[in-house]
Coordinates of C-alpha atoms in Angstrom, one line a residue:
Chain A
M1 CA 152.1 144.3 119.0
F2 CA 149.9 141.4 119.9
S3 CA 151.0 139.3 117.0
E4 CA 154.7 140.4 117.1
Q5 CA 155.0 139.0 120.6
A6 CA 153.1 135.9 119.7
A7 CA 155.1 135.0 116.5
P8 CA 158.3 133.5 118.0
T9 CA 156.4 130.7 119.8
A10 CA 153.9 130.0 117.1
Q11 CA 155.5 126.5 116.7
G12 CA 154.2 125.6 120.1
L13 CA 151.0 124.4 118.5
L14 CA 152.8 121.8 116.5
A15 CA 154.6 120.3 119.4
P16 CA 153.2 117.4 121.5
P17 CA 151.5 118.5 124.7
S18 CA 154.0 119.1 127.5
G19 CA 153.6 117.4 130.8
E20 CA 153.3 120.7 132.7
P21 CA 151.2 123.2 130.7
P22 CA 152.4 126.7 131.5
T23 CA 150.0 129.1 133.1
F24 CA 150.1 132.8 132.6
P25 CA 148.8 134.8 135.5
R26 CA 146.8 137.9 134.3
V27 CA 148.5 141.2 135.0
A28 CA 146.7 142.6 138.0
A29 CA 145.0 145.9 137.5
E30 CA 146.1 148.4 140.1
G31 CA 144.6 151.7 140.8
Y32 CA 141.2 151.4 139.4
S33 CA 138.7 154.1 140.5
D34 CA 135.3 154.7 139.0
L35 CA 134.8 158.4 138.5
S36 CA 131.4 158.4 136.9
Q37 CA 129.7 159.7 140.0
P38 CA 128.4 162.8 138.3
F39 CA 126.6 160.6 135.8
R40 CA 124.7 158.7 138.4
L41 CA 121.2 160.0 139.1
G42 CA 119.7 159.3 142.5
E43 CA 116.2 160.6 143.0
R44 CA 114.9 161.7 139.6
S45 CA 112.4 164.5 139.0
F46 CA 111.3 165.3 135.5
S47 CA 109.1 168.2 136.5
R48 CA 111.7 170.8 135.5
Q49 CA 112.2 172.7 132.4
Y50 CA 115.3 172.2 130.3
A51 CA 116.1 175.9 130.6
H52 CA 118.2 175.2 133.6
V53 CA 120.6 172.9 131.7
Y54 CA 121.3 175.6 129.2
A55 CA 121.7 178.3 131.8
V56 CA 124.2 176.3 133.8
R57 CA 126.0 175.3 130.7
L58 CA 126.5 178.9 129.6
A59 CA 127.4 180.1 133.1
G60 CA 129.8 177.2 133.6
M61 CA 131.6 177.6 130.4
R62 CA 131.6 181.4 130.1
P63 CA 134.8 182.0 132.2
R64 CA 136.8 179.5 130.1
L65 CA 135.6 181.0 126.9
E66 CA 136.4 184.5 127.9
R67 CA 139.9 183.4 128.8
R68 CA 140.3 181.7 125.5
A69 CA 138.9 184.7 123.6
R70 CA 141.3 187.1 125.4
G71 CA 144.2 184.8 124.6
R72 CA 143.3 184.6 121.0
W73 CA 142.3 188.1 120.1
G74 CA 144.2 190.2 122.6
N75 CA 143.7 191.2 126.2
D76 CA 141.9 194.4 125.4
I77 CA 139.0 193.2 123.3
A78 CA 135.6 194.2 124.4
L79 CA 133.5 191.3 125.9
R80 CA 129.9 192.3 125.5
R81 CA 126.5 190.7 126.2
L82 CA 124.0 190.8 123.4
S83 CA 122.0 193.5 125.1
E84 CA 125.0 195.8 125.2
L85 CA 125.9 195.5 121.6
Q86 CA 126.4 198.7 119.6
E87 CA 126.3 198.9 115.9
G88 CA 129.6 198.8 114.2
E89 CA 131.7 198.2 117.3
K90 CA 134.1 195.3 117.1
C91 CA 133.5 193.1 120.1
C92 CA 133.4 189.5 121.3
V93 CA 130.2 187.8 122.4
V94 CA 130.0 184.5 124.3
G95 CA 126.8 182.5 123.9
T96 CA 125.2 179.3 122.9
L97 CA 124.8 178.5 119.2
F98 CA 121.6 177.3 117.7
K99 CA 120.7 176.4 114.2
A100 CA 117.2 176.8 112.7
M101 CA 116.8 173.7 110.6
Q102 CA 113.9 173.2 108.4
L103 CA 114.2 169.4 108.2
Q104 CA 114.6 168.9 111.9
P105 CA 111.8 166.6 113.0
S106 CA 109.4 168.6 115.1
I107 CA 106.7 166.8 117.1
L108 CA 104.5 169.9 117.1
Q109 CA 104.5 170.0 113.3
E110 CA 103.7 166.3 113.1
I111 CA 100.7 166.4 115.3
S112 CA 99.4 169.7 113.9
E113 CA 96.3 169.0 111.9
E114 CA 96.2 172.1 110.0
H115 CA 99.5 171.3 108.2
N116 CA 98.2 167.8 107.4
L117 CA 101.8 166.5 107.2
V118 CA 102.8 162.9 107.0
P119 CA 105.5 162.3 109.6
Q120 CA 108.7 162.4 107.7
P121 CA 110.8 159.2 107.6
P122 CA 114.1 159.3 109.5
L123 CA 116.8 160.8 107.3
P124 CA 120.5 160.1 107.7
K125 CA 121.2 163.9 107.9
Y126 CA 118.9 166.8 108.6
I127 CA 121.0 169.6 107.3
Q128 CA 120.0 171.9 104.4
P129 CA 121.6 174.9 102.7
S130 CA 118.9 177.2 104.1
D131 CA 119.8 176.5 107.8
E132 CA 120.5 179.6 109.8
L133 CA 122.8 180.1 112.7
M134 CA 122.0 182.1 115.7
L135 CA 123.8 183.0 118.9
E136 CA 122.0 183.3 122.2
D137 CA 123.1 184.4 125.6
E138 CA 121.0 184.7 128.8
L139 CA 118.5 187.2 127.4
Q140 CA 118.7 187.8 123.6
R141 CA 119.6 186.1 120.4
I142 CA 121.1 187.4 117.2
K143 CA 121.6 185.9 113.7
L144 CA 125.1 185.2 112.7
E145 CA 126.7 185.5 109.3
G146 CA 130.1 185.7 107.9
A147 CA 133.2 183.5 108.6
I148 CA 131.3 180.8 110.2
D149 CA 130.4 177.4 108.6
V150 CA 126.7 177.0 109.1
Q151 CA 126.6 173.4 107.9
R152 CA 129.5 172.2 109.8
L153 CA 128.7 173.6 113.2
V154 CA 126.3 171.7 115.2
T155 CA 124.0 173.2 117.7
G156 CA 120.5 172.5 118.8
K157 CA 117.3 174.5 118.2
G158 CA 115.5 176.5 120.8
Q159 CA 114.1 174.6 123.7
R160 CA 110.4 173.8 123.4
W161 CA 108.0 173.8 126.3
L162 CA 107.1 170.2 126.9
W163 CA 103.7 170.9 128.3
W164 CA 101.4 173.9 128.6
Q165 CA 102.4 176.3 131.2
P166 CA 100.7 179.5 132.4
P167 CA 102.3 182.8 131.4
C168 CA 104.9 183.5 134.0
R169 CA 106.7 186.7 134.8
G170 CA 110.0 185.0 135.7
W171 CA 113.0 184.5 133.4
L172 CA 111.8 185.9 130.2
G173 CA 113.3 188.1 127.5
L174 CA 113.4 187.3 123.9
S175 CA 115.0 184.0 124.6
A176 CA 112.1 182.4 126.5
C177 CA 113.2 179.4 124.5
C178 CA 116.8 179.0 125.6
A179 CA 119.2 177.7 123.1
A180 CA 121.0 174.5 123.3
G181 CA 124.3 173.5 121.7
T182 CA 127.8 174.5 121.9
I183 CA 129.1 177.5 123.7
V184 CA 131.2 179.7 121.4
A185 CA 132.9 183.0 121.5
V186 CA 132.4 185.1 118.3
Y187 CA 134.4 188.1 117.3
G188 CA 132.9 190.6 115.0
C189 CA 130.5 193.5 114.9
E190 CA 126.8 194.1 114.6
Q191 CA 125.4 195.3 111.3
E192 CA 122.6 197.7 110.6
D193 CA 120.1 195.0 109.8
G194 CA 120.5 193.5 113.2
R195 CA 122.8 190.6 112.2
F196 CA 126.2 189.9 113.6
L197 CA 129.0 189.7 111.1
V198 CA 131.5 187.2 112.4
E199 CA 135.1 187.6 111.6
D200 CA 136.4 184.8 113.8
H201 CA 135.1 182.4 116.4
C202 CA 136.6 180.1 118.9
L203 CA 135.5 177.1 121.0
A204 CA 136.5 176.3 124.5
D205 CA 139.5 174.2 123.3
L206 CA 141.0 171.3 125.1
P207 CA 140.4 171.2 128.9
P208 CA 143.4 171.5 131.2
P209 CA 145.6 168.4 131.2
L210 CA 145.8 165.7 133.8
P211 CA 149.2 164.5 135.1
W212 CA 150.4 161.4 133.5
S213 CA 151.3 158.4 135.7
G214 CA 150.7 155.5 133.3
P215 CA 152.2 152.1 133.7
S216 CA 155.7 151.4 132.6
S217 CA 155.1 147.9 131.1
D218 CA 152.6 146.9 128.4
R219 CA 149.1 146.8 129.7
F220 CA 146.2 146.4 127.3
V221 CA 142.5 147.3 127.6
L222 CA 140.1 145.8 125.2
L223 CA 137.3 148.1 123.9
A224 CA 134.4 146.5 122.2
S225 CA 130.9 147.8 121.4
G226 CA 127.8 146.8 119.6
L227 CA 127.8 143.0 120.4
G228 CA 124.3 143.0 119.0
L229 CA 123.0 139.9 120.7
G230 CA 119.5 138.8 119.9
S231 CA 119.8 139.5 116.2
M232 CA 119.7 135.9 115.3
S233 CA 122.9 135.9 113.2
G234 CA 125.1 133.0 113.8
E235 CA 128.2 134.6 112.4
A236 CA 128.3 137.4 114.9
L237 CA 127.9 134.9 117.7
L238 CA 130.9 132.9 116.5
S239 CA 133.0 136.1 116.4
T240 CA 131.8 137.0 119.9
Q241 CA 132.8 133.6 121.2
L242 CA 136.2 134.0 119.5
L243 CA 136.7 137.3 121.3
V244 CA 135.8 135.8 124.6
D245 CA 138.2 132.9 123.9
V246 CA 141.1 135.2 123.1
V247 CA 140.6 137.3 126.2
T248 CA 140.3 134.3 128.5
G249 CA 143.4 132.7 126.9
Q250 CA 141.8 129.7 125.4
L251 CA 142.8 130.5 121.8
G252 CA 146.2 130.4 120.2
A253 CA 149.6 129.1 121.2
E254 CA 151.5 130.1 124.3
G255 CA 152.5 133.4 122.6
E256 CA 149.0 134.6 122.2
Q257 CA 148.1 133.4 125.6
S258 CA 150.9 135.3 127.3
C259 CA 149.8 138.4 125.3
A260 CA 146.2 137.9 126.4
A261 CA 147.4 137.8 130.0
H262 CA 148.4 141.4 129.6
I263 CA 144.8 142.5 129.0
T264 CA 143.8 144.0 132.3
R265 CA 140.3 145.1 131.5
V266 CA 137.5 144.7 129.0
I267 CA 135.1 147.6 128.4
L268 CA 131.9 146.9 126.5
A269 CA 130.7 150.2 125.2
G270 CA 127.0 149.8 124.7
N271 CA 124.5 148.1 122.3
L272 CA 125.0 144.7 123.8
L273 CA 121.6 143.9 122.5
S274 CA 120.7 144.3 118.9
Q275 CA 118.1 146.7 117.5
N276 CA 115.9 143.7 116.6
T277 CA 115.1 143.2 120.3
Q278 CA 113.4 146.5 120.3
S279 CA 110.4 145.5 118.2
R280 CA 107.3 146.8 119.8
D281 CA 104.6 145.4 117.5
T282 CA 103.2 143.4 120.4
I283 CA 102.1 146.7 122.0
N284 CA 99.4 147.2 119.4
K285 CA 98.1 143.7 119.5
A286 CA 95.3 142.5 121.7
K287 CA 96.3 141.0 125.0
Y288 CA 95.1 137.5 124.3
L289 CA 97.3 137.3 121.2
T290 CA 100.4 138.3 123.0
K291 CA 99.9 136.3 126.2
K292 CA 102.5 133.6 125.5
T293 CA 105.0 135.8 123.6
Q294 CA 108.1 136.9 125.3
A295 CA 110.0 140.0 124.6
A296 CA 113.0 139.4 122.3
S297 CA 115.3 141.0 124.8
V298 CA 114.8 138.2 127.3
E299 CA 116.6 135.7 125.3
A300 CA 119.2 138.2 124.3
V301 CA 119.9 139.1 127.9
K302 CA 120.3 135.4 128.8
M303 CA 122.9 135.1 126.1
L304 CA 124.6 138.2 127.3
D305 CA 124.7 136.8 130.8
E306 CA 126.4 133.6 129.6
I307 CA 129.0 135.5 127.6
L308 CA 129.7 137.9 130.5
L309 CA 130.0 134.9 132.8
Q310 CA 132.8 133.5 130.7
L311 CA 134.5 136.9 130.6
C312 CA 134.1 137.7 134.3
T313 CA 135.7 134.5 135.5
S314 CA 138.9 135.7 133.9
V315 CA 139.1 139.5 133.6
P316 CA 137.4 142.6 135.0
V317 CA 134.6 143.8 132.7
D318 CA 132.9 147.1 132.6
V319 CA 129.5 147.0 130.9
M320 CA 128.1 150.3 129.6
P321 CA 124.5 150.5 128.4
G322 CA 123.8 151.7 124.9
E323 CA 120.9 152.8 122.7
F324 CA 119.2 149.5 122.5
D325 CA 119.9 148.2 126.0
P326 CA 117.2 147.8 128.7
T327 CA 117.9 150.9 130.7
N328 CA 116.6 154.5 130.5
Y329 CA 116.7 156.3 127.2
T330 CA 117.8 159.7 128.3
L331 CA 121.5 160.5 128.8
P332 CA 123.2 159.8 131.2
Q333 CA 122.0 156.2 130.9
Q334 CA 122.1 154.4 134.2
P335 CA 123.8 151.0 134.7
L336 CA 122.0 147.8 133.8
H337 CA 120.4 146.2 136.8
R338 CA 122.3 143.3 138.1
C339 CA 119.1 141.2 138.5
M340 CA 119.2 140.8 134.7
L341 CA 122.6 139.1 134.8
P342 CA 122.2 136.6 137.7
L343 CA 125.1 134.4 136.7
A344 CA 127.6 137.0 135.9
S345 CA 126.8 139.4 138.8
A346 CA 127.9 136.8 141.3
Y347 CA 131.5 137.8 140.3
A348 CA 133.0 141.0 141.6
T349 CA 134.9 141.5 138.4
L350 CA 131.7 142.6 136.7
R351 CA 131.0 146.3 136.9
L352 CA 127.8 147.7 135.5
V353 CA 128.5 151.3 134.8
T354 CA 126.8 154.4 133.3
N355 CA 126.9 155.8 129.9
P356 CA 129.0 158.1 129.6
Y357 CA 131.7 156.4 131.6
Q358 CA 134.7 157.9 133.3
A359 CA 137.3 155.9 135.2
S360 CA 140.9 156.0 136.1
L361 CA 142.9 152.8 135.4
D362 CA 146.5 152.5 136.3
G363 CA 146.8 156.3 136.3
V364 CA 145.3 156.6 132.8
R365 CA 142.0 158.5 132.6
F366 CA 139.3 156.9 130.4
L367 CA 136.2 158.8 129.2
G368 CA 133.8 157.4 126.7
T369 CA 130.2 157.0 125.6
S370 CA 128.3 154.4 123.7
G371 CA 128.1 156.7 120.7
Q372 CA 124.7 158.3 120.9
N373 CA 126.2 161.7 121.2
I374 CA 128.4 161.3 118.2
S375 CA 125.7 159.8 116.0
D376 CA 123.3 162.6 117.0
I377 CA 125.9 165.2 116.0
F378 CA 126.4 163.3 112.7
K379 CA 122.7 163.7 111.9
Y380 CA 122.6 167.4 112.4
S381 CA 125.9 168.5 111.0
S382 CA 127.8 168.2 107.7
M383 CA 130.7 166.4 109.5
D384 CA 130.9 162.9 108.2
D385 CA 133.8 161.4 110.0
Y386 CA 133.1 160.0 113.5
L387 CA 136.7 160.7 114.6
E388 CA 136.4 164.3 113.4
I389 CA 133.2 164.7 115.4
L390 CA 134.8 163.1 118.5
E391 CA 137.7 165.5 118.2
W392 CA 135.3 168.3 117.8
T393 CA 133.4 167.5 121.0
L394 CA 136.7 167.5 122.8
L395 CA 137.6 170.9 121.4
A396 CA 134.1 172.2 122.2
G397 CA 134.6 171.1 125.8
H398 CA 131.3 169.3 126.0
I399 CA 130.5 165.6 125.6
S400 CA 127.1 166.0 123.9
P401 CA 126.2 169.5 123.0
T402 CA 123.0 168.5 121.2
A403 CA 121.5 167.2 124.4
P404 CA 118.8 167.9 125.5
D405 CA 117.5 169.3 122.2
T406 CA 117.8 166.4 119.8
L407 CA 119.2 163.9 122.2
G408 CA 117.3 162.9 125.3
C409 CA 118.8 164.2 128.5
Y410 CA 117.9 164.4 132.2
P411 CA 116.8 167.9 133.2
F412 CA 119.8 168.9 135.4
Y413 CA 119.5 172.1 137.2
K414 CA 122.6 172.5 139.3
S415 CA 125.4 171.7 137.0
D416 CA 125.9 170.2 133.6
P417 CA 127.9 167.0 134.1
F418 CA 128.7 166.7 130.4
I419 CA 131.1 169.7 130.5
L420 CA 134.7 168.5 130.2
T421 CA 136.7 169.9 133.0
E422 CA 139.8 167.8 132.7
C423 CA 141.3 166.3 129.6
P424 CA 141.1 162.5 129.6
H425 CA 143.9 160.4 128.3
I426 CA 141.7 158.1 126.3
Y427 CA 138.5 159.4 124.8
F428 CA 136.4 156.8 123.0
C429 CA 132.9 156.4 121.5
G430 CA 131.2 153.2 120.7
N431 CA 129.2 151.9 117.8
A432 CA 131.0 153.8 115.1
P433 CA 130.9 152.5 111.5
R434 CA 134.6 151.7 111.5
F435 CA 137.7 151.7 113.6
Q436 CA 139.7 154.9 113.8
S437 CA 142.2 156.3 116.2
K438 CA 144.3 159.4 116.6
L439 CA 146.7 160.8 119.1
L440 CA 145.9 164.4 119.8
Q441 CA 148.5 166.7 121.2
G442 CA 147.4 169.9 122.9
K443 CA 149.1 173.2 123.5
E444 CA 149.2 172.7 127.3
G445 CA 150.8 169.3 127.1
Q446 CA 147.6 167.3 126.7
R447 CA 147.9 163.9 125.1
V448 CA 144.6 162.3 124.2
L449 CA 144.0 159.1 122.3
L450 CA 140.8 159.3 120.4
V451 CA 139.3 156.0 119.5
T452 CA 136.1 155.2 117.6
V453 CA 135.2 151.7 118.6
P454 CA 133.5 149.9 115.7
D455 CA 130.2 148.1 115.9
F456 CA 131.1 144.5 116.6
S457 CA 128.1 142.9 115.1
A458 CA 128.8 144.6 111.7
T459 CA 132.6 144.7 111.6
Q460 CA 133.7 142.0 114.1
T461 CA 136.4 144.3 115.2
A462 CA 137.4 145.3 118.7
C463 CA 140.2 147.6 119.8
L464 CA 143.2 146.9 122.0
V465 CA 144.6 150.0 123.7
N466 CA 148.1 149.9 125.2
L467 CA 148.2 152.0 128.3
R468 CA 151.9 152.4 128.3
D469 CA 152.3 154.4 125.1
L470 CA 148.6 155.2 124.3
S471 CA 148.6 153.3 121.1
C472 CA 145.7 151.4 119.7
Q473 CA 145.3 148.5 117.3
P474 CA 142.2 146.8 116.0
I475 CA 141.7 143.1 116.4
T476 CA 139.2 141.4 114.0
F477 CA 137.6 138.0 114.3
F478 CA 136.0 136.2 111.4
S479 CA 135.5 132.8 110.2
F480 CA 135.9 131.4 106.7
G481 CA 132.8 130.4 104.9
A482 CA 132.4 126.9 103.5
D483 CA 133.0 127.9 100.0
S484 CA 136.1 130.0 100.5
E485 CA 139.4 128.4 99.7
D486 CA 142.0 128.0 102.4
Chain B
M1 CA 85.8 136.4 172.7
E2 CA 88.6 138.9 171.9
R3 CA 89.8 139.3 168.3
P4 CA 92.4 136.7 167.4
R5 CA 95.9 138.3 167.2
R6 CA 97.5 138.6 163.8
I7 CA 101.1 138.8 162.7
T8 CA 100.4 142.1 161.1
D9 CA 99.5 143.6 164.4
S10 CA 103.1 144.4 165.0
F11 CA 103.3 146.5 161.8
P12 CA 102.7 150.2 162.2
R13 CA 99.2 151.4 161.3
R14 CA 99.0 153.6 158.2
R15 CA 96.1 155.7 157.0
R16 CA 94.4 154.2 154.0
R17 CA 94.3 156.1 150.8
G18 CA 91.7 155.8 148.0
P19 CA 92.6 153.4 145.1
G20 CA 93.5 155.9 142.5
R21 CA 95.1 158.6 144.6
P22 CA 98.7 159.2 143.9
P23 CA 101.0 159.0 146.9
G24 CA 101.5 162.6 148.1
R25 CA 101.3 164.8 151.1
L26 CA 98.2 164.0 153.0
K27 CA 97.7 167.5 154.1
D28 CA 97.0 168.6 150.6
R29 CA 93.7 166.8 150.6
K30 CA 92.0 169.4 152.7
D31 CA 93.2 172.2 150.5
K32 CA 92.5 170.6 147.2
D33 CA 88.9 171.7 147.2
K34 CA 89.7 175.2 148.1
D35 CA 91.8 176.1 145.1
K36 CA 90.1 175.5 141.8
D37 CA 92.0 178.1 140.0
K38 CA 95.3 176.7 138.9
T39 CA 96.1 179.3 136.4
Q40 CA 97.0 181.9 138.9
L41 CA 100.5 182.2 140.3
K42 CA 101.2 178.9 142.1
V43 CA 102.5 180.7 145.2
R44 CA 99.0 181.2 146.5
D45 CA 98.0 177.7 145.8
C46 CA 100.4 175.9 148.1
P47 CA 98.9 174.8 151.3
R48 CA 100.1 176.7 154.4
A49 CA 100.1 175.6 158.0
A50 CA 97.5 177.7 159.8
S51 CA 99.7 178.4 162.8
Q52 CA 102.3 180.5 160.9
P53 CA 102.0 184.2 160.7
P54 CA 101.8 185.6 157.2
P55 CA 105.3 186.6 155.9
D56 CA 106.5 190.1 155.8
P57 CA 105.5 191.8 152.5
A58 CA 108.9 193.5 152.2
L59 CA 110.5 190.1 152.5
M60 CA 108.2 188.7 149.8
E61 CA 109.1 191.6 147.6
M62 CA 112.8 191.0 148.0
L63 CA 112.4 187.4 147.2
R64 CA 110.3 188.1 144.2
R65 CA 113.0 190.5 142.9
F66 CA 115.5 187.7 143.5
D67 CA 113.4 185.4 141.3
L68 CA 113.1 187.8 138.5
S69 CA 116.7 188.8 138.3
W70 CA 118.0 187.1 135.2
E71 CA 121.7 186.8 136.3
Y72 CA 121.0 183.8 138.5
G73 CA 119.3 181.7 135.8
P74 CA 115.8 180.3 135.5
C75 CA 113.6 180.3 138.6
S76 CA 110.9 177.8 137.7
G77 CA 110.8 174.3 139.0
I78 CA 113.4 174.6 141.8
T79 CA 113.2 176.1 145.2
R80 CA 114.6 179.5 145.9
L81 CA 117.2 178.0 148.2
Q82 CA 118.4 175.6 145.4
R83 CA 118.6 178.5 143.0
W84 CA 120.6 180.6 145.5
E85 CA 123.0 177.7 146.1
R86 CA 123.4 177.1 142.4
A87 CA 124.2 180.8 141.8
Q88 CA 126.7 180.6 144.7
E89 CA 128.5 177.6 143.1
L90 CA 128.6 179.3 139.7
G91 CA 130.3 182.3 141.3
L92 CA 127.5 184.8 140.6
S93 CA 127.6 186.0 144.2
P94 CA 123.9 186.2 145.1
P95 CA 123.0 188.4 148.0
G96 CA 123.5 186.8 151.4
P97 CA 120.4 188.2 153.2
I98 CA 118.2 186.2 150.8
R99 CA 119.7 182.9 152.0
D100 CA 119.2 183.9 155.6
A101 CA 115.6 184.8 155.0
L102 CA 115.0 181.5 153.1
L103 CA 116.5 179.4 155.9
E104 CA 114.6 181.3 158.6
H105 CA 111.2 180.8 156.9
G106 CA 112.1 177.4 155.5
D107 CA 108.8 175.8 156.4
N108 CA 106.6 178.4 154.7
P109 CA 105.8 177.2 151.2
D110 CA 105.2 180.8 150.0
V111 CA 108.8 181.6 150.9
T112 CA 110.4 178.5 149.6
Y113 CA 108.6 178.9 146.3
R114 CA 108.4 175.4 145.2
W115 CA 106.3 175.5 142.0
V116 CA 105.8 171.8 141.8
W117 CA 102.6 170.8 143.5
D118 CA 101.4 167.3 143.7
G119 CA 103.5 166.5 140.7
V120 CA 101.4 168.8 138.5
G121 CA 102.5 172.2 137.3
W122 CA 105.9 173.4 136.5

């Protein structure tokens, strides 16, 4: 798309400069509204247990799952709670899944002296054939077996108490450790040995669709993630500068410039700083040795400020924080503070937003994260493809089911903001190993474009999404080395 | 000679706290010495204004039954009113008289059942 429109006027670069250079006004972005209010935390209190998150998640998703179960297995199936199960009776149970994984890093095991264990190094995947799957509802849990793929399904383990608490008479039952993970409905019957034999299971499926009122002409949004500043690699910086030049229209002939004028927004999906800025070896050193040293992130943020300044003078930019950015660790990550970006925050086109981020642009609903939820599911499940995991979270109806178990999360108590209540039009995740995209069609008329935005510092690839027809194409920037022939 | 006037005279006077004391409700300082025993139910440890009459035991029994009913979710770490409102929003239809009782005795810590005390506890 981009290059097809640019091709006819490619000869413009070989012509002498014209007296009146043409200007291409950028297409104005109409109808932008930021819908990530549920992800903004005001007054934060961490003195709550995580049991509330699981309780509201189950209570919030139970009606949808019961409807889905009735639609799939018939209106007359028996919906039972685990405490009402009878042996041999075929019924359907709705609950949260959890997987007992042996290799899962456990802080209690690490600090336990009787085991004398060396803390295990971080593995790419923590799954094992001996993992067991269990289903939990408000009061009880039961082991699952049968037509259910233990390795593939991702869950979370039981919640652990984070600090000592006195024995309490409230909210007990066998599941004093409430389960995390996805909410599923399983259909089967209970065996004599107390396990539940599963014949079929279903997830919440796609949420109800949103009406489509997208633009009628070509409008592009650029998605990039993982700029990785501060990693001291010159090549990545050149690619970043090329990206900025393309977007601001300083690269290419008139064809490319007129195409770039159709880019209405740039969304930077996390990891603006590189992992190298996170080195904390200065913490263990004595104060007199570290007095003059500066955190590596200071230089990186200055570079980020300059890059954002160039972008903001020309196009609205949404900046989402990522795993290595200077903001809080737990999801939902709060926006970067504007005091870190003094030059760029003078412009109103810069918007510092949360992770996950939800917005409506020109009638098209965007929803995306910086990739921590997907990479966490990748570690605890046998699914390898980021696009498959992204699709799976959409079908499960929850942005990050592994939070708060293996992924840090704020202890919500009123409602779980990660539950998907409406189907977005564009669902993306940042910092994926490579670019992938897929247009998903739902049964109720949902049309979702799934995009895995690649890590820019590794792949030098960004994505251009066309809002008119929900198509996506990658755009790669690289320079030729001194020894390559061209 | 009278004391020379300072710019800070126009600022409101505040009671000084000790250097290591966390900012908290000042009325707790009196009661801190009284309860050493934190392992008991926290309800008894919360400071109570002396002017209030002790709450009705039947009311306390009703509230405790509301706490222990599993349908409305976990009860720890949030006030009873917050738990009631959360149950209402999730469509679990909690009993109305509980809310009236909570609003009526809203200033009595035994009734509101906030388990967090000075940032410690759960």
